[in-house]
mmCIF file of C-alpha atoms in Angstrom:
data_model
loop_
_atom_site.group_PDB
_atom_site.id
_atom_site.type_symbol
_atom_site.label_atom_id
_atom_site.label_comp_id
_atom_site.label_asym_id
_atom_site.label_seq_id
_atom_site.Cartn_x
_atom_site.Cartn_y
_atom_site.Cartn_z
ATOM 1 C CA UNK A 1 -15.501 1.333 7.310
ATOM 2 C CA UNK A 2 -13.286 -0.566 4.475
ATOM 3 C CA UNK A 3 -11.346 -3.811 5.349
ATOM 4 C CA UNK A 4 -9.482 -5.996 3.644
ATOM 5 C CA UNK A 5 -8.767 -9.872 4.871
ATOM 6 C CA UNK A 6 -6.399 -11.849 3.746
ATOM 7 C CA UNK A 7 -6.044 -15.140 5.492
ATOM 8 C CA UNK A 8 -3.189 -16.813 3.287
ATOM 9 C CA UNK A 9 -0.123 -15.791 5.470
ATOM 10 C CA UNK A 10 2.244 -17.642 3.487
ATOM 11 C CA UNK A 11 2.177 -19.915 0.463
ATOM 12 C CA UNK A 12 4.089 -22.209 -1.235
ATOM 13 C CA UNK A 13 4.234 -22.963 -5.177
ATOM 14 C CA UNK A 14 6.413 -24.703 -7.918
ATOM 15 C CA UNK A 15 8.223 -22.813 -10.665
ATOM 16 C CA UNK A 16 5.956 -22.853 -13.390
ATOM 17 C CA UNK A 17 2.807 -23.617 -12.198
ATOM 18 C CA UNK A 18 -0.292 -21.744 -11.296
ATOM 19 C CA UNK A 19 -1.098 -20.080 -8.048
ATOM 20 C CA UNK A 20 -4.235 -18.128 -5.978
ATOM 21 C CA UNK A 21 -3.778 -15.605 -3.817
ATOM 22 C CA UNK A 22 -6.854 -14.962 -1.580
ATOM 23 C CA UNK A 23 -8.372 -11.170 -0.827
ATOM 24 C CA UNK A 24 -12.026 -10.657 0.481
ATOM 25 C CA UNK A 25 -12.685 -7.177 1.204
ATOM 26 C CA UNK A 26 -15.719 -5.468 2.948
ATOM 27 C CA UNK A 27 -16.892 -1.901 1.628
ATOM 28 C CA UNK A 28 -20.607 -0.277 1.905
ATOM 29 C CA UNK A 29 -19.409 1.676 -0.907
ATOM 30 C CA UNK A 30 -20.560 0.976 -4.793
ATOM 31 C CA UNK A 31 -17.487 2.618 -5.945
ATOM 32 C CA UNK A 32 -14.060 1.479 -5.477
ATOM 33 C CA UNK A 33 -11.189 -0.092 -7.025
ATOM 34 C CA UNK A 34 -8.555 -3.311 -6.053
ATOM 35 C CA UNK A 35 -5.156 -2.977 -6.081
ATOM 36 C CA UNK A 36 -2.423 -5.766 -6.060
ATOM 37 C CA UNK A 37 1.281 -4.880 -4.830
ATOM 38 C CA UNK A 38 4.011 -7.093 -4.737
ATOM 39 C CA UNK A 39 7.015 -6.100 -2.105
ATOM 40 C CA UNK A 40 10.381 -8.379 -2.868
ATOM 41 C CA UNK A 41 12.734 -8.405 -0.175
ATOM 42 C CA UNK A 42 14.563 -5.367 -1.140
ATOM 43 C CA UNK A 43 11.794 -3.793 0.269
ATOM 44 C CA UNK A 44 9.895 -1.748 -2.345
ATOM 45 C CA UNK A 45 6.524 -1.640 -3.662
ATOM 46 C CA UNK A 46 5.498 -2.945 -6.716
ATOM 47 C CA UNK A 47 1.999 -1.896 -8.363
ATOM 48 C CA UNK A 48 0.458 -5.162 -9.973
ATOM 49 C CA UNK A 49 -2.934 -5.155 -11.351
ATOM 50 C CA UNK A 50 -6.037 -2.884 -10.635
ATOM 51 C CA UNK A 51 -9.519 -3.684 -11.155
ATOM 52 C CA UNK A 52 -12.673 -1.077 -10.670
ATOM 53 C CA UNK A 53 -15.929 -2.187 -9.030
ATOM 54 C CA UNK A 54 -17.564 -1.275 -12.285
ATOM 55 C CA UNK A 55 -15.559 -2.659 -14.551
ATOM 56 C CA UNK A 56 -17.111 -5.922 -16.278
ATOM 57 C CA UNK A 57 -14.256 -7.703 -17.491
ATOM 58 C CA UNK A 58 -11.310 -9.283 -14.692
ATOM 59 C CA UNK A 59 -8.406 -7.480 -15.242
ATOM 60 C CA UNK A 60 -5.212 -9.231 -16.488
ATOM 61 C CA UNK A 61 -1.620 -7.639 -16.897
ATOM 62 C CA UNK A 62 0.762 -10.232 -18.050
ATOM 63 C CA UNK A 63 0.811 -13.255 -15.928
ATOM 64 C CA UNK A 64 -1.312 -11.527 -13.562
ATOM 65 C CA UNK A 65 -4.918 -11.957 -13.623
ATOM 66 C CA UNK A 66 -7.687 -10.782 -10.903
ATOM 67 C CA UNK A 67 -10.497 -13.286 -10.404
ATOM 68 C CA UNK A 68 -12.867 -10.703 -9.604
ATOM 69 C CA UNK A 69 -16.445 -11.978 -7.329
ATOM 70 C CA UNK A 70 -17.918 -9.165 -6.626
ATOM 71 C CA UNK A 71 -21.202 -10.619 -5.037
ATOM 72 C CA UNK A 72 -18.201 -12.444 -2.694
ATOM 73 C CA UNK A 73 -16.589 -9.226 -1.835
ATOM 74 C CA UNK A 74 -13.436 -11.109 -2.935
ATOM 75 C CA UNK A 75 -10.185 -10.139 -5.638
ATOM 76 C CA UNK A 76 -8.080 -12.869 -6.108
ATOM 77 C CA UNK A 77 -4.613 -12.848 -7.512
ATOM 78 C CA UNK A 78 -3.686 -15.409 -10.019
ATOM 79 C CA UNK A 79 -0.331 -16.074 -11.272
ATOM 80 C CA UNK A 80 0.324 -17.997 -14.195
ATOM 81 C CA UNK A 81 3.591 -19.654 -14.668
ATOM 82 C CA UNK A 82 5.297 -18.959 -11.601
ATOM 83 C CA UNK A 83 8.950 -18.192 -11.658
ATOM 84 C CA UNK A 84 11.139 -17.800 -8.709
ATOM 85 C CA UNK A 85 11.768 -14.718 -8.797
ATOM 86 C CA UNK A 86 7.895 -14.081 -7.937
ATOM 87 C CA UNK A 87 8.779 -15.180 -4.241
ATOM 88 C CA UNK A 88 7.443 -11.787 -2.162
ATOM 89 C CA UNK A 89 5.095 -10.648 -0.262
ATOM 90 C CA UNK A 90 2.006 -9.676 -1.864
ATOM 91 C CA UNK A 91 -0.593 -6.922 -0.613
ATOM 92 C CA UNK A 92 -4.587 -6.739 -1.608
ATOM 93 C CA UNK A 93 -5.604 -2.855 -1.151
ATOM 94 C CA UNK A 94 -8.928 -0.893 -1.935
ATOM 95 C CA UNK A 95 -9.459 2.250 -2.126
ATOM 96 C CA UNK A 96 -13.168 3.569 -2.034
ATOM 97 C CA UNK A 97 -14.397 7.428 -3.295
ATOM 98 C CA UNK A 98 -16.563 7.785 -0.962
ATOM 99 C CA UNK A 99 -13.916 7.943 1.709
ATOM 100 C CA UNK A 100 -11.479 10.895 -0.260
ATOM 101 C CA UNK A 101 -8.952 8.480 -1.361
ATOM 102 C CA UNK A 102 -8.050 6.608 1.256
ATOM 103 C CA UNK A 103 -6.327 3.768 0.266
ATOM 104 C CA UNK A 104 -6.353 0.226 2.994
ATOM 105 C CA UNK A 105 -4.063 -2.893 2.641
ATOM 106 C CA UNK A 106 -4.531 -6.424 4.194
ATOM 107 C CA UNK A 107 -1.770 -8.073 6.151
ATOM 108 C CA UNK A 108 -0.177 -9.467 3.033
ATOM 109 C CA UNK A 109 0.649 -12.788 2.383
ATOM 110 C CA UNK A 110 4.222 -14.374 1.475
ATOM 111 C CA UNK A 111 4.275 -16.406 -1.838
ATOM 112 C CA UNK A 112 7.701 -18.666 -2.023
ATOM 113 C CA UNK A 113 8.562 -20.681 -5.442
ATOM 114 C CA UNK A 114 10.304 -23.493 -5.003
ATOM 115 C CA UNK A 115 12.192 -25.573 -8.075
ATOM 116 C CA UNK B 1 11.372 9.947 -13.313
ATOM 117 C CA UNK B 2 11.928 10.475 -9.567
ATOM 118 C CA UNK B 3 8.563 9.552 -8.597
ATOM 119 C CA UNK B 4 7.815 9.307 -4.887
ATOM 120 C CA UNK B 5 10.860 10.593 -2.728
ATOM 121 C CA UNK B 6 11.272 9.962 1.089
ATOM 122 C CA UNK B 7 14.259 10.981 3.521
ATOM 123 C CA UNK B 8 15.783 10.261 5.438
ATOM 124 C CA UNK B 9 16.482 5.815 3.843
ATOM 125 C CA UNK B 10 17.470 5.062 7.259
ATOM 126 C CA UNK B 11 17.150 6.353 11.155
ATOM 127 C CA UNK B 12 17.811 5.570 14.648
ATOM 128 C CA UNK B 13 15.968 7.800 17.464
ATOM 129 C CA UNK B 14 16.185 8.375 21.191
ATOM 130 C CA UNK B 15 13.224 7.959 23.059
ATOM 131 C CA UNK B 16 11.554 11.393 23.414
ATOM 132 C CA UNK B 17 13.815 12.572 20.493
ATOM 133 C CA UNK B 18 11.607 14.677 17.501
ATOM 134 C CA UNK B 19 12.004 14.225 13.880
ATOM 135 C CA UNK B 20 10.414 14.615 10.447
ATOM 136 C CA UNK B 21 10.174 12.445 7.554
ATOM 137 C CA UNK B 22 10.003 14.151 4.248
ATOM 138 C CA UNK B 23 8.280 13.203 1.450
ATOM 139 C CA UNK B 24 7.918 14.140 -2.122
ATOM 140 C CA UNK B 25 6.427 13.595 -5.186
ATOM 141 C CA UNK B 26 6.872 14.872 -8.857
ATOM 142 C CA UNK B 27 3.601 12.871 -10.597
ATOM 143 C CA UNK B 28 1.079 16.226 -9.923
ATOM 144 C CA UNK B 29 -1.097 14.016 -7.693
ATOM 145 C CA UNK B 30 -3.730 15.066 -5.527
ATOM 146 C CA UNK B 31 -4.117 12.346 -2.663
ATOM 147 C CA UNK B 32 -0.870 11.554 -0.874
ATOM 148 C CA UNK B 33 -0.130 8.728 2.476
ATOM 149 C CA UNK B 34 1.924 7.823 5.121
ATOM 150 C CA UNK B 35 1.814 4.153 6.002
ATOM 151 C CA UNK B 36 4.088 2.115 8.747
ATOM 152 C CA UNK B 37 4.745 -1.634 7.664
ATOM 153 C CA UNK B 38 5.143 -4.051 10.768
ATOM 154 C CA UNK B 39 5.644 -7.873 10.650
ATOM 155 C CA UNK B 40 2.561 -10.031 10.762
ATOM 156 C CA UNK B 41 0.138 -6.526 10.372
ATOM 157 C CA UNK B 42 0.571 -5.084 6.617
ATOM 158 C CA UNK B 43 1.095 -1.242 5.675
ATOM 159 C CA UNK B 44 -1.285 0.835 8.379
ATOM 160 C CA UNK B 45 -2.214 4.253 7.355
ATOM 161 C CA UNK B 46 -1.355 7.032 9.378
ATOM 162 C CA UNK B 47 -2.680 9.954 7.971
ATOM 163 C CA UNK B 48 -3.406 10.688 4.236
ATOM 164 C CA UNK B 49 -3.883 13.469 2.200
ATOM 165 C CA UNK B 50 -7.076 14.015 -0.153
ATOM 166 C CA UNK B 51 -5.340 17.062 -1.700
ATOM 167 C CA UNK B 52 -3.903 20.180 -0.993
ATOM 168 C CA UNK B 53 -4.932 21.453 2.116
ATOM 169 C CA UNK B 54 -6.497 19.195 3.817
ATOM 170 C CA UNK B 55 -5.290 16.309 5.865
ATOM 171 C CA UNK B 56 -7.270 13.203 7.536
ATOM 172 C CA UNK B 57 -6.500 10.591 10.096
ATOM 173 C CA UNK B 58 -6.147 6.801 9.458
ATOM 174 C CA UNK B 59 -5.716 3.668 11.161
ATOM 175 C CA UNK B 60 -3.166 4.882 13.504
ATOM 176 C CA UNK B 61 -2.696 8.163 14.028
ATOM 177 C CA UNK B 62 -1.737 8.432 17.291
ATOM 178 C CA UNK B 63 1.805 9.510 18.419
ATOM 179 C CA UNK B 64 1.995 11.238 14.685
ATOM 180 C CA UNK B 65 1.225 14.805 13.170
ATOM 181 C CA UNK B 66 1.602 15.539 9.293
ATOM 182 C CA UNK B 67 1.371 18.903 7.016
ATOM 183 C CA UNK B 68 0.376 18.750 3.409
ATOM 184 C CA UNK B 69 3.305 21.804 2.469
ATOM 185 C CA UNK B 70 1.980 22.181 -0.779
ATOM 186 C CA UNK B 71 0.910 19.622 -3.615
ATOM 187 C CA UNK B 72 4.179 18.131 -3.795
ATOM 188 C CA UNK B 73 5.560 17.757 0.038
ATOM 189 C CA UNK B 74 3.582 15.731 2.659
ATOM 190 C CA UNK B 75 5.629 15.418 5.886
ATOM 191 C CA UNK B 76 5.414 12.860 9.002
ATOM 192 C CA UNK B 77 6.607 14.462 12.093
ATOM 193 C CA UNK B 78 7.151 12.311 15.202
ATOM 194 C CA UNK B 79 7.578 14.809 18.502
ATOM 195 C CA UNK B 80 8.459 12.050 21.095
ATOM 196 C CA UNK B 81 9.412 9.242 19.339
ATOM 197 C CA UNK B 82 8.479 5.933 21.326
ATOM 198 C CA UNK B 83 10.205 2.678 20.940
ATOM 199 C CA UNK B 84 6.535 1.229 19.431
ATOM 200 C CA UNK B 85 7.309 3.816 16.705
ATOM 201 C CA UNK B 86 10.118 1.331 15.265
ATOM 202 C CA UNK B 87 8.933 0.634 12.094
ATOM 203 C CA UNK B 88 9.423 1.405 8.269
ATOM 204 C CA UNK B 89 7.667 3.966 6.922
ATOM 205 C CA UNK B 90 6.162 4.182 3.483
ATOM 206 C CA UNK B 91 4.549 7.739 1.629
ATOM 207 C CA UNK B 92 2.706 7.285 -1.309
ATOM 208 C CA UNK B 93 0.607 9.380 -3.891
ATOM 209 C CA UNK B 94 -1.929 9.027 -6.172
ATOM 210 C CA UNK B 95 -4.276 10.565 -8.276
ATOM 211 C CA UNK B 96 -8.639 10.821 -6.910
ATOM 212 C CA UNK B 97 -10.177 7.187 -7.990
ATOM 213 C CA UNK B 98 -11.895 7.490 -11.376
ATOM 214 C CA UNK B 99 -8.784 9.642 -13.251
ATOM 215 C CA UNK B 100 -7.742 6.600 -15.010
ATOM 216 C CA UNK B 101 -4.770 4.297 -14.294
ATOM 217 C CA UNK B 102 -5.165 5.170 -10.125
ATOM 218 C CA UNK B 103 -2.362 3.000 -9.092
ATOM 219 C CA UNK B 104 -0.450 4.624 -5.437
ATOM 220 C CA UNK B 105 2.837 4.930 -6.343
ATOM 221 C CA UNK B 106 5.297 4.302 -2.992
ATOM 222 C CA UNK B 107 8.360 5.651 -2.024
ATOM 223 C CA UNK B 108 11.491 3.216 -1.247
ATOM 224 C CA UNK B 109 10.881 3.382 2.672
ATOM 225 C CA UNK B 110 12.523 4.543 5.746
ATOM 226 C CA UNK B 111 13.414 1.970 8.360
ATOM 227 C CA UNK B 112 13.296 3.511 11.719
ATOM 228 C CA UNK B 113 14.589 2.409 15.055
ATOM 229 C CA UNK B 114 13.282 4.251 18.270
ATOM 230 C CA UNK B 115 15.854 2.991 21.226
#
C-alpha cells in the first residue's frame, strides 16, 4: 500500500521569505514519482513540481524546489520568495508503477502569506 | 487546449436520486481518475483507470460505479446518491509513469450536494 502524510495542516509565512512544506510518503515500491499541486481558492488544480525516485538531482521549477530524502521517505516543498498570491492549499501525491498508475494525495496543507 | 473536461460544474441531488458525471479528456492519455475532495481529508480516489478497458477500485469505492467509454470518456455514476456523497468531485488523466513529463492533469471540479 502507498501513503502519503502530511502533518502541516496549515502554515503561516511572510511575503518574501522562504517556506517548507512537509510530505513523508511510504511506498515498498523502487519506482515512483512525487508530485506537488497547488489548489487556490477558486478551486482548481495546479501541477507544481515532479520529482522521480531515480532521479539524482532535486527538482526545481521556478521558485519551487523539492528537497528530496529519499532514505527519509520524505519530498518537501520549498518556496522561495513567497508572494501572496501563493496563499492555497498545497497537495503532496505519488504515484508508484507497480500499482498501474494510481496516483494518492495527502490531506494537504494550507499555506497563508501574510504582509 | 481543452484539457480535462467534467460536467455537470455544479449539482444538487435527492437522496436515492441517480446520476452520472462525465468526464473527458483530449491529451491521448492512458490512465484516467475520479477523486472526491472533503475538508480536513485531501482528494480520495474512487476508482481509476490504467487504460482503456480496464477499471480498478481506490480508496473509496463504495456507493460508486465507473466505465472507461473509450480512451477519452471515463464516467462516475452514483445510483442512490446518499447525503455522505456531498462532495466535489475531481477526474484527472495522465500518461503511465516513465513517459516523460507524468504530471495528472485535473478537471475544474463538480461540487455536489446530496439533500
Amino acid at each position: 500500500a502507498q501513503k502519503i502524510t502530511q502533518t502541516q495542516p496549515g502554515m503561516f509565512v511572510q511575503e518574501k521569505e522562504a517556506v517548507t512544506l512537509d510530505c513523508t510518503y511510504d511506498t515498498s515500491d523502487q519506482s515512483y514519482g512525487l508530485f506537488w499541486y497547488k489548489q487556490p481558492s477558486s478551486g482548481e488544480m495546479i501541477f507544481l513540481i515532479y520529482q522521480g525516485s531515480y532521479d539524482e538531482q532535486n527538482a526545481t521549477e521556478g521558485r519551487y524546489s523539492l528537497n528530496f530524502q529519499k532514505a527519509r521517505k520524505s519530498a518537501n516543498l520549498v518556496i522561495s520568495a513567497s508572494q501572496l498570491g501563493d496563499s492555497a492549499m498545497y497537495f503532496c501525491a505519488m504515484r508508484t508503477a507497480g500499482t498501474a498508475s494510481k496516483l494518492t494525495f495527502g490531506t494537504g496543507t494550507r499555506l497563508q502569506v501574510t504582509l | 487546449n481543452a484539457g480535462v473536461t467534467q460536467t455537470p460544474k455544479f449539482q444538487v441531488l435527492k437522496t436515492g436520486q441517480s446520476m452520472t458525471l462525465q468526464c473527458a479528456q483530449d491529451m491521448n492519455h492512458n490512465s484516467m481518475y475520479w477523486y472526491r475532495q472533503d475538508p480536513g481529508m485531501g482528494l480520495r480516489l474512487i476508482y481509476y483507470s490504467a487504460s482503456e478497458g480496464t477499471t480498478d477500485k481506490g480508496e473509496v469505492p463504495n456507493g460508486y460505479n465507473v466505465s472507461r467509454l473509450n480512451k477519452r470518456e471515463f464516467s462516475l455514476r452514483l445510483e442512490s446518491a446518499a447525503p455522505s456523497q456531498t462532495s466535489v468531485y475531481f477526474c484527472a488523466s495522465s500518461e503511465g509513469l516513465g513517459r516523460g513529463h507524468t504530471e495528472a492533469f485535473f478537471g475544474q471540479g463538480t461540487r455536489l450536494t446530496v439533500v
